[in-house]
Amino acid sequence: MSQPNPLKRAADKVTEAVQGDGKGPEDGIPGKPAPQSPTLAEPTEPIEPLPPKPDQSGPDTMSPTGQATGAARARMAQSGAYLTDAQGVRRYDTDHSLKAGPRGPVLLQDHHLREKVMHFDHERIPERVVHARGAAAHGVFTSYGTASSVTKAAFLAPGVETPVFVRFSTVLGSRGSADTVRDTRGFATKFYTEEGVFDLVGNNMPVFFIQDAIKFPDIIHAGKPHPDREIPQAQSAHDTFWDFVTLHTEATHHTLWNMSDRGIPRSYRMMEGFGVHTFRLVAEDGSTTLVKFHWKPKLGVHSLVWEEAQLAGGVDPDFHRRDLADAIEAGAYPEWELGIQTFPDTPDQMFEGIDLLDATNIVPEELAPVQPIGRLTLNRNPSNFFAETEQVAFHVGHLVPGIDITDDPLLAGRLFSYLDTQITRLGGPNFAQIPINRPHAPVNDMHRDGFHQDAVHRGVAPYRPNSLDGGCPFLAGADNGAYIETPVRVPEGTKVREAPESFSDHFSQPRRFWLSMSAVEQEHIVGAYTFELGKCYEQAVKERALQVLANIDPGLCARVAEGLGLPAPEATVPFADVEPSPALSQVGQVWPTEGRLVGIVTADGGDLDGVRAVREAVLGADMVPLVVAPTGGTLGTGDDAVTVQRTFVTARSIEFDAVLVAGAPAAGGDAYGSRDAKALPSGPPAGTDPRVVQLLAEAYRHGKAIGAWAGGEAALEAAGVPVDAPGVVVGDDGAATLERVRELMGAHRVWERFTTTV
């Protein structure tokens, strides 16, 4: 759980780490790029490399064969005060090539130039085919022990703490794409257990587009940019995607999830994770249980509205990765509970009529409750993005004793694909020796040589049986912690390329999802389908998509058809009789507000005493205050000066979970269109600054809590925000206003502001 005042604690830690500098993050706000502030002039006195910021660290220092070295993580980083080449030879100049005179030709013998440019030319490695755009963090998983009755996995025993590395990602876009596109998100967790590495490689949606891995190249080729133009990037709003999913209706359930608010999460910190497949747990006595894995965020599940996502894509393409790193730096550590749904391990691997081997299915939580088995806390940022976030290699086949696979045909293909892709991306078969991938358990695998072999193996007999190395390595039995596959009986039959009959129902689960949504969420789904299909060129693709929607729900189909200007077709299959699952909706619950961002808009003429008090109260509630003013620097003078984190130029509503206004800030000196397009074209107007007006209008339109005091209601009026509207608070002072706004923030949005047609 969060500790008191993590933002202040983080600021203190930074100040201690940079003794003599006297500056931590500006007023406890994350984002300071280095552990100490720079001097105005270029430093000339040699010093050792600076330590990382307190929130950053590299992987634990394990040997290539999984042995703890005992060395500090800093031993993995660069060392020495002087520039050297790759062999450790000091260099006196790195700005000029070796030439025959100042204006003469560059000499071939310049080996420093050759080494420097050679390494630069090879800095990049192939990006992932999918999940290329990602962000990651280190953390710890603490087991509750509640899974001990169904699995012998050692890291799930009571009280065991296991280091983890978690990578979040989008699926379709390149490494340079935006964070807030409508897409599935990856949620991959590497557990460095004492029995070896366990990877839980999942998504933020519990279902997948396809049932069999042989179709994975097809769905990805359909979702990726068109091969002739390489557009559109990182989105599914185009013909090839909709052509495939409307012809291949097993994709319907996942497509509906993607068109819902789940496709545009507010933050990685407010995103569920799912193992997608059904796995098999093995207990100490050999009994087995089928399970599905769930990650439940402490802050609740929350999404952007579509306009916010579009704005963020332009204003801050790094919106999600910045949010994750800043929260950890601030000490507002993201947390999730790991839970499992359990099912009897029956020969047919069915539960309540639901095929557990079909990755396009969910089991409603009302039928099989999610049982918490442990807590994940992310508490350290990577110190090097490439070495850790980019080079981490996950694999669904990284399993430990007590966790086994099932016959899910999608899972079977992933077991092949994940290993295969690392050979190309990471330069050979020794990718497990990269520091971020190294196990925290002894490795004696008899693998030898290959690209990037970092281990220095001893002995002469990398084979078994052998006597020359004394018989080592020896085989282990179950009593020595060996991984032993569950002896599942395989049904005899004819080899065929076909799916079981239970895989043929493509519409009942999507109908359950649709009926489980609130009216607001249904409106968002209608809007998403209308936008995405509206971007398609081919009329036949749109009409085929409407036929799919007609088989889910006539109201859904009719509303999308109206937006497309097309007739709504009739259903071609009977509607399934399903019960809604309230657990699927994001609306209607109250969540903690820790780590949320509060914008405090003011100016020199505002209530600075109130701003100071509110800022301290926001910090005291474990939230992040960001003061927004006409210019940077400080407001007021002396010890009571208030540091400004955002200006009217740099602030945008998407960053804030709530907005407070202290006074009605007059137009700044740069409030004209040729300086800032968000302002008016003719020059600074009278009254409230137009950038503040825009910020408040957007926050109101997006259903965010808004508070004002000390004349701030004038700014609300200028923005067209009714002071008596739901979620708008006008108070006598800042503290009382904040308290009422914070209560509203627990619901994520002021849902009453959104109009619906039903």
Short mmCIF file of N, CA, C and O in Angstrom, two decimals, residues 246 249 252 504 506-507 543-554 557 568-576:
data_model
loop_
_atom_site.label_atom_id
_atom_site.label_comp_id
_atom_site.label_asym_id
_atom_site.label_seq_id
_atom_site.Cartn_x
_atom_site.Cartn_y
_atom_site.Cartn_z
N THR A 246 -14.40 -8.65 -40.41
CA THR A 246 -15.79 -8.89 -40.79
C THR A 246 -15.96 -10.19 -41.58
O THR A 246 -17.05 -10.75 -41.63
N THR A 249 -15.41 -13.80 -38.35
CA THR A 249 -16.22 -13.27 -37.25
C THR A 249 -15.82 -13.78 -35.88
O THR A 249 -16.35 -13.29 -34.88
N THR A 252 -14.93 -10.94 -33.59
CA THR A 252 -15.94 -9.97 -33.18
C THR A 252 -15.83 -9.56 -31.72
O THR A 252 -15.94 -8.37 -31.38
N SER A 504 -17.48 -22.33 -32.65
CA SER A 504 -18.23 -21.71 -33.74
C SER A 504 -19.18 -20.60 -33.30
O SER A 504 -19.73 -19.88 -34.15
N HIS A 506 -19.72 -17.12 -32.34
CA HIS A 506 -18.94 -15.88 -32.41
C HIS A 506 -19.72 -14.65 -31.91
O HIS A 506 -19.18 -13.54 -31.97
N PHE A 507 -20.96 -14.83 -31.45
CA PHE A 507 -21.77 -13.65 -31.15
C PHE A 507 -22.33 -13.59 -29.74
O PHE A 507 -22.67 -12.50 -29.26
N GLU A 543 -20.71 -2.36 -45.06
CA GLU A 543 -21.97 -3.12 -45.00
C GLU A 543 -21.77 -4.47 -44.31
O GLU A 543 -22.62 -4.92 -43.54
N ARG A 544 -20.64 -5.09 -44.55
CA ARG A 544 -20.35 -6.36 -43.89
C ARG A 544 -20.19 -6.17 -42.39
O ARG A 544 -20.63 -7.00 -41.58
N ALA A 545 -19.55 -5.05 -41.99
CA ALA A 545 -19.40 -4.76 -40.56
C ALA A 545 -20.75 -4.54 -39.90
O ALA A 545 -20.99 -4.98 -38.76
N LEU A 546 -21.66 -3.87 -40.57
CA LEU A 546 -23.00 -3.66 -40.02
C LEU A 546 -23.73 -4.99 -39.84
O LEU A 546 -24.49 -5.17 -38.88
N GLN A 547 -23.50 -5.94 -40.74
CA GLN A 547 -24.13 -7.25 -40.58
C GLN A 547 -23.62 -7.95 -39.33
O GLN A 547 -24.38 -8.61 -38.61
N VAL A 548 -22.32 -7.81 -39.04
CA VAL A 548 -21.77 -8.38 -37.81
C VAL A 548 -22.42 -7.73 -36.60
O VAL A 548 -22.82 -8.41 -35.64
N LEU A 549 -22.55 -6.41 -36.61
CA LEU A 549 -23.16 -5.70 -35.48
C LEU A 549 -24.63 -6.09 -35.32
O LEU A 549 -25.14 -6.17 -34.20
N ALA A 550 -25.32 -6.33 -36.43
CA ALA A 550 -26.72 -6.73 -36.36
C ALA A 550 -26.88 -8.06 -35.64
O ALA A 550 -27.90 -8.30 -34.98
N ASN A 551 -25.87 -8.90 -35.71
CA ASN A 551 -25.92 -10.19 -35.03
C ASN A 551 -25.55 -10.09 -33.55
O ASN A 551 -25.67 -11.07 -32.81
N ILE A 552 -25.07 -8.91 -33.12
CA ILE A 552 -24.80 -8.66 -31.70
C ILE A 552 -26.01 -8.02 -31.04
O ILE A 552 -26.53 -8.51 -30.03
N ASP A 553 -26.47 -6.91 -31.63
CA ASP A 553 -27.60 -6.18 -31.04
C ASP A 553 -28.18 -5.23 -32.09
O ASP A 553 -27.43 -4.49 -32.74
N PRO A 554 -29.50 -5.20 -32.25
CA PRO A 554 -30.09 -4.34 -33.28
C PRO A 554 -29.90 -2.86 -32.98
O PRO A 554 -29.74 -2.05 -33.89
N CYS A 557 -26.36 -1.84 -33.98
CA CYS A 557 -26.26 -1.77 -35.44
C CYS A 557 -26.96 -0.53 -35.99
O CYS A 557 -26.41 0.18 -36.84
N ALA A 568 -29.69 -0.31 -41.78
CA ALA A 568 -29.30 -1.33 -40.81
C ALA A 568 -29.86 -2.67 -41.24
O ALA A 568 -31.08 -2.82 -41.41
N PRO A 569 -29.04 -3.68 -41.43
CA PRO A 569 -29.54 -5.00 -41.85
C PRO A 569 -30.18 -5.75 -40.68
O PRO A 569 -30.01 -5.38 -39.51
N GLU A 570 -30.89 -6.81 -41.01
CA GLU A 570 -31.47 -7.67 -39.99
C GLU A 570 -30.45 -8.73 -39.56
O GLU A 570 -29.53 -9.07 -40.32
N ALA A 571 -30.62 -9.23 -38.36
CA ALA A 571 -29.73 -10.28 -37.86
C ALA A 571 -29.91 -11.55 -38.69
O ALA A 571 -31.01 -11.85 -39.17
N THR A 572 -28.84 -12.29 -38.83
CA THR A 572 -28.89 -13.57 -39.56
C THR A 572 -28.78 -14.77 -38.63
O THR A 572 -28.84 -15.91 -39.09
N VAL A 573 -28.60 -14.52 -37.33
CA VAL A 573 -28.56 -15.60 -36.33
C VAL A 573 -29.45 -15.19 -35.17
O VAL A 573 -29.68 -14.00 -34.93
N PRO A 574 -29.99 -16.14 -34.42
CA PRO A 574 -30.80 -15.78 -33.25
C PRO A 574 -29.94 -15.11 -32.20
O PRO A 574 -28.76 -15.44 -32.03
N PHE A 575 -30.53 -14.15 -31.47
CA PHE A 575 -29.80 -13.49 -30.40
C PHE A 575 -29.62 -14.45 -29.22
O PHE A 575 -30.56 -15.12 -28.80
N ALA A 576 -28.40 -14.48 -28.70
CA ALA A 576 -28.12 -15.34 -27.56
C ALA A 576 -28.80 -14.80 -26.32
O ALA A 576 -28.90 -13.59 -26.11
#
